[in-house]
mmCIF file of C-alpha atoms in Angstrom:
data_model
loop_
_atom_site.group_PDB
_atom_site.id
_atom_site.type_symbol
_atom_site.label_atom_id
_atom_site.label_comp_id
_atom_site.label_asym_id
_atom_site.label_seq_id
_atom_site.Cartn_x
_atom_site.Cartn_y
_atom_site.Cartn_z
ATOM 1 C CA VAL V 145 117.570 69.026 89.250
ATOM 2 C CA VAL V 146 118.101 65.971 91.338
ATOM 3 C CA PRO V 147 115.166 64.827 93.182
ATOM 4 C CA ARG V 148 116.894 62.535 96.319
ATOM 5 C CA ARG V 149 113.651 59.882 95.927
ATOM 6 C CA PRO V 150 112.845 57.717 92.610
ATOM 7 C CA GLU V 151 109.102 58.421 93.078
ATOM 8 C CA ARG V 152 109.985 61.184 92.974
ATOM 9 C CA PHE V 153 110.873 61.831 89.580
ATOM 10 C CA GLU V 154 107.707 62.732 87.594
ATOM 11 C CA GLU V 155 106.256 64.615 90.067
ATOM 12 C CA VAL V 156 109.082 67.085 89.948
ATOM 13 C CA ALA V 157 108.899 66.254 85.597
ATOM 14 C CA ALA V 158 105.810 67.868 86.096
ATOM 15 C CA LEU V 159 106.962 71.297 87.675
ATOM 16 C CA ALA V 160 108.684 71.937 84.984
ATOM 17 C CA PRO V 161 108.296 70.288 81.777
ATOM 18 C CA TRP V 162 110.979 72.958 79.933
ATOM 19 C CA VAL V 163 113.323 70.305 82.115
ATOM 20 C CA ARG V 164 115.718 68.709 80.138
ATOM 21 C CA ARG V 165 115.937 64.784 81.222
ATOM 22 C CA SER V 166 118.497 62.986 81.599
ATOM 23 C CA ARG V 167 118.082 59.436 82.388
ATOM 24 C CA GLY V 168 119.537 56.240 83.297
ATOM 25 C CA GLY V 169 121.924 55.073 80.130
ATOM 26 C CA GLU V 170 119.257 57.845 77.629
ATOM 27 C CA ARG V 171 121.364 61.632 78.272
ATOM 28 C CA GLU V 172 119.532 64.542 76.710
ATOM 29 C CA LEU V 173 121.372 66.841 77.757
ATOM 30 C CA GLY V 174 122.165 70.805 76.091
ATOM 31 C CA ALA V 175 120.222 74.362 75.940
ATOM 32 C CA VAL V 176 116.560 74.563 77.450
ATOM 33 C CA GLY V 177 115.696 77.037 74.461
ATOM 34 C CA GLU V 178 113.061 79.294 75.604
ATOM 35 C CA ARG V 179 109.718 80.074 78.379
ATOM 36 C CA GLY V 180 107.340 81.899 78.100
ATOM 37 C CA GLY V 181 109.594 84.387 76.099
ATOM 38 C CA ALA V 182 111.887 84.641 78.142
ATOM 39 C CA LEU V 183 115.646 82.652 78.046
ATOM 40 C CA ALA V 184 116.125 79.596 80.727
ATOM 41 C CA PRO V 185 118.430 78.765 82.306
ATOM 42 C CA ASP V 186 119.977 75.498 81.701
ATOM 43 C CA LEU V 187 118.333 72.889 83.787
ATOM 44 C CA PHE V 188 118.335 69.209 84.342
ATOM 45 C CA LEU V 189 116.327 66.786 86.054
ATOM 46 C CA LEU V 190 118.600 64.096 86.594
ATOM 47 C CA ASP V 191 116.124 60.871 87.504
ATOM 48 C CA ALA V 192 118.661 58.085 87.199
ATOM 49 C CA MET V 193 119.249 56.693 90.886
ATOM 50 C CA GLY V 194 123.085 57.132 91.721
ATOM 51 C CA GLU V 195 124.234 60.221 90.160
ATOM 52 C CA ALA V 196 124.404 62.629 92.534
ATOM 53 C CA GLU V 197 127.779 63.209 93.726
ATOM 54 C CA ALA V 198 127.853 63.787 89.597
ATOM 55 C CA ALA V 199 125.160 66.013 88.888
ATOM 56 C CA VAL V 200 126.842 68.740 91.535
ATOM 57 C CA ALA V 201 130.560 68.297 89.821
ATOM 58 C CA LEU V 202 129.135 69.937 86.751
ATOM 59 C CA ALA V 203 126.433 72.141 88.631
ATOM 60 C CA ASP V 204 127.678 75.750 88.519
ATOM 61 C CA VAL V 205 125.642 77.210 91.337
ATOM 62 C CA VAL V 206 123.839 74.041 93.590
ATOM 63 C CA VAL V 207 120.357 74.718 94.915
ATOM 64 C CA LEU V 208 119.389 72.722 98.213
ATOM 65 C CA GLY V 209 116.068 71.736 96.772
ATOM 66 C CA ARG V 210 115.349 70.063 100.217
ATOM 67 C CA SER V 211 115.477 73.905 102.006
ATOM 68 C CA TYR V 212 112.559 75.082 100.435
ATOM 69 C CA ALA V 213 110.265 71.198 101.083
ATOM 70 C CA ARG V 214 110.031 72.464 104.788
ATOM 71 C CA MET V 215 112.093 69.261 105.129
ATOM 72 C CA GLY V 216 115.277 69.878 107.212
ATOM 73 C CA GLY V 217 117.813 70.072 104.158
ATOM 74 C CA SER V 218 120.752 68.795 102.627
ATOM 75 C CA ASN V 219 124.197 68.872 103.173
ATOM 76 C CA PRO V 220 125.694 71.390 101.587
ATOM 77 C CA ALA V 221 129.301 69.707 102.391
ATOM 78 C CA PRO V 222 129.704 67.748 99.131
ATOM 79 C CA ALA V 223 128.718 70.928 96.923
ATOM 80 C CA ALA V 224 131.100 73.629 98.917
ATOM 81 C CA LEU V 225 133.846 70.864 98.938
ATOM 82 C CA LEU V 226 133.462 71.044 95.971
ATOM 83 C CA GLY V 227 133.594 74.991 95.612
ATOM 84 C CA ARG V 228 130.063 75.135 94.390
ATOM 85 C CA PRO V 229 127.841 78.196 94.976
ATOM 86 C CA LEU V 230 124.606 77.578 97.690
ATOM 87 C CA VAL V 231 121.535 78.685 97.913
ATOM 88 C CA VAL V 232 119.909 77.014 100.278
ATOM 89 C CA GLY V 233 115.587 77.790 101.756
ATOM 90 C CA PRO V 234 114.972 78.989 104.710
ATOM 91 C CA ASN V 235 114.761 75.390 106.208
ATOM 92 C CA TYR V 236 117.969 74.099 106.284
ATOM 93 C CA GLY V 237 117.407 72.417 110.751
ATOM 94 C CA ASN V 238 119.479 70.060 109.903
ATOM 95 C CA PHE V 239 122.852 71.382 109.304
ATOM 96 C CA ARG V 240 122.852 74.951 110.825
ATOM 97 C CA GLU V 241 125.638 75.042 112.150
ATOM 98 C CA MET V 242 127.474 74.365 108.959
ATOM 99 C CA VAL V 243 125.138 76.342 106.885
ATOM 100 C CA ALA V 244 126.017 78.803 109.161
ATOM 101 C CA ALA V 245 129.789 78.422 108.380
ATOM 102 C CA LEU V 246 129.613 78.730 104.846
ATOM 103 C CA THR V 247 127.567 81.959 104.873
ATOM 104 C CA ASP V 248 129.801 83.721 107.310
ATOM 105 C CA ALA V 249 132.368 82.950 104.701
ATOM 106 C CA GLY V 250 130.386 83.306 101.538
ATOM 107 C CA ALA V 251 130.028 80.811 100.017
ATOM 108 C CA ALA V 252 126.537 79.825 99.898
ATOM 109 C CA VAL V 253 123.562 82.784 100.803
ATOM 110 C CA VAL V 254 120.091 81.825 102.514
ATOM 111 C CA ALA V 255 116.939 82.978 101.025
ATOM 112 C CA PRO V 256 113.756 82.471 100.175
ATOM 113 C CA GLU V 257 112.743 82.356 96.893
ATOM 114 C CA PRO V 258 116.424 80.365 94.721
ATOM 115 C CA TRP V 259 116.105 81.875 91.597
ATOM 116 C CA PRO V 260 116.538 85.886 92.341
ATOM 117 C CA ALA V 261 119.541 84.051 94.305
ATOM 118 C CA VAL V 262 120.677 82.304 91.551
ATOM 119 C CA ALA V 263 120.578 84.411 88.922
ATOM 120 C CA ARG V 264 122.728 87.229 90.555
ATOM 121 C CA ILE V 265 125.911 84.148 91.258
ATOM 122 C CA LEU V 266 125.357 83.636 88.114
ATOM 123 C CA ARG V 267 125.046 87.730 86.519
ATOM 124 C CA ASP V 268 127.684 88.390 89.095
ATOM 125 C CA PRO V 269 131.190 86.165 88.313
ATOM 126 C CA GLU V 270 133.644 88.452 90.677
ATOM 127 C CA VAL V 271 130.643 86.903 93.217
ATOM 128 C CA ARG V 272 130.446 82.844 91.840
ATOM 129 C CA ALA V 273 134.776 82.798 92.290
ATOM 130 C CA ALA V 274 134.943 84.255 95.877
ATOM 131 C CA MET V 275 131.615 81.438 96.565
ATOM 132 C CA GLU V 276 133.178 79.212 94.449
ATOM 133 C CA ARG V 277 136.963 80.133 97.122
ATOM 134 C CA ALA V 278 135.374 80.005 100.389
ATOM 135 C CA GLY V 279 133.599 76.544 100.320
ATOM 136 C CA PRO V 280 136.746 74.115 100.017
ATOM 137 C CA ALA V 281 137.974 76.065 102.862
ATOM 138 C CA VAL V 282 135.085 75.986 105.179
ATOM 139 C CA VAL V 283 134.864 72.533 104.980
ATOM 140 C CA ALA V 284 137.893 71.526 105.418
ATOM 141 C CA ALA V 285 138.117 73.320 107.919
ATOM 142 C CA SER V 286 135.379 71.513 109.838
ATOM 143 C CA ALA V 287 137.272 68.425 108.653
ATOM 144 C CA GLY V 288 137.427 65.983 111.298
ATOM 145 C CA ALA V 289 134.718 66.863 113.192
ATOM 146 C CA ALA V 290 133.288 62.986 113.955
ATOM 147 C CA GLY V 291 136.252 62.548 115.034
ATOM 148 C CA ARG V 292 135.732 65.148 117.505
ATOM 149 C CA THR V 293 132.798 64.067 118.194
ATOM 150 C CA LEU V 294 133.395 60.381 118.975
ATOM 151 C CA GLU V 295 136.259 60.475 121.207
ATOM 152 C CA VAL V 296 133.725 63.163 123.950
ATOM 153 C CA VAL V 297 131.573 60.155 123.296
ATOM 154 C CA ARG V 298 134.335 58.047 123.580
ATOM 155 C CA ARG V 299 135.609 59.950 127.299
ATOM 156 C CA GLN V 300 131.695 60.087 128.512
ATOM 157 C CA LEU V 301 131.519 56.087 127.962
ATOM 158 C CA THR V 302 135.043 55.177 129.656
ATOM 159 C CA GLY V 303 134.737 57.767 132.957
ATOM 160 C CA TYR V 304 132.345 56.514 135.546
ATOM 161 C CA PRO V 305 131.463 59.926 136.525
ATOM 162 C CA TRP V 306 133.049 61.723 134.385
ATOM 163 C CA GLY V 307 136.701 60.052 133.974
ATOM 164 C CA ARG V 308 137.127 58.093 137.762
ATOM 165 C CA THR V 309 136.576 54.602 136.956
ATOM 166 C CA PRO V 310 133.468 52.219 137.947
ATOM 167 C CA PRO V 311 133.689 49.632 141.743
ATOM 168 C CA GLY V 312 135.309 46.676 140.598
ATOM 169 C CA GLY V 313 135.576 47.926 136.806
ATOM 170 C CA SER V 314 139.229 48.939 134.445
ATOM 171 C CA GLY V 315 137.128 51.842 133.455
ATOM 172 C CA ALA V 316 138.094 51.540 129.373
#
């Protein structure tokens, strides 16, 4: 669990007191143990800034928490590029195209509640392996999108209108 803002660390920790915490230089990583009589998954709360990428690299499944909080989601591409299965909530409007591509390819699932989806992925090694293979391929297929967008904007700005040179100008 990786809150994006330091002011949320304690709030998030209070939601799941059984979760082990990793704090800056103090590493307390290991099995979480029992919660309510059922074995809890290995969950860790990372309450240090600048280590989200490392946490994603170590994850078995990545849940995009902001997509459950009506915050527009989080960019799924870094986790998908690393081959991590993704679970996305219903509020991913800021990343609609990428989430659609990832779900179409089988690299991500959109679920109203994250934990049943996480459990399904972890229980089925074939599903998990397929999701791990699909993510990097989707991200690779979308590589260069920023450059293509910049080219469209450049053409729009340099053409007057639509490719004609402005009066008294060079058009560049």
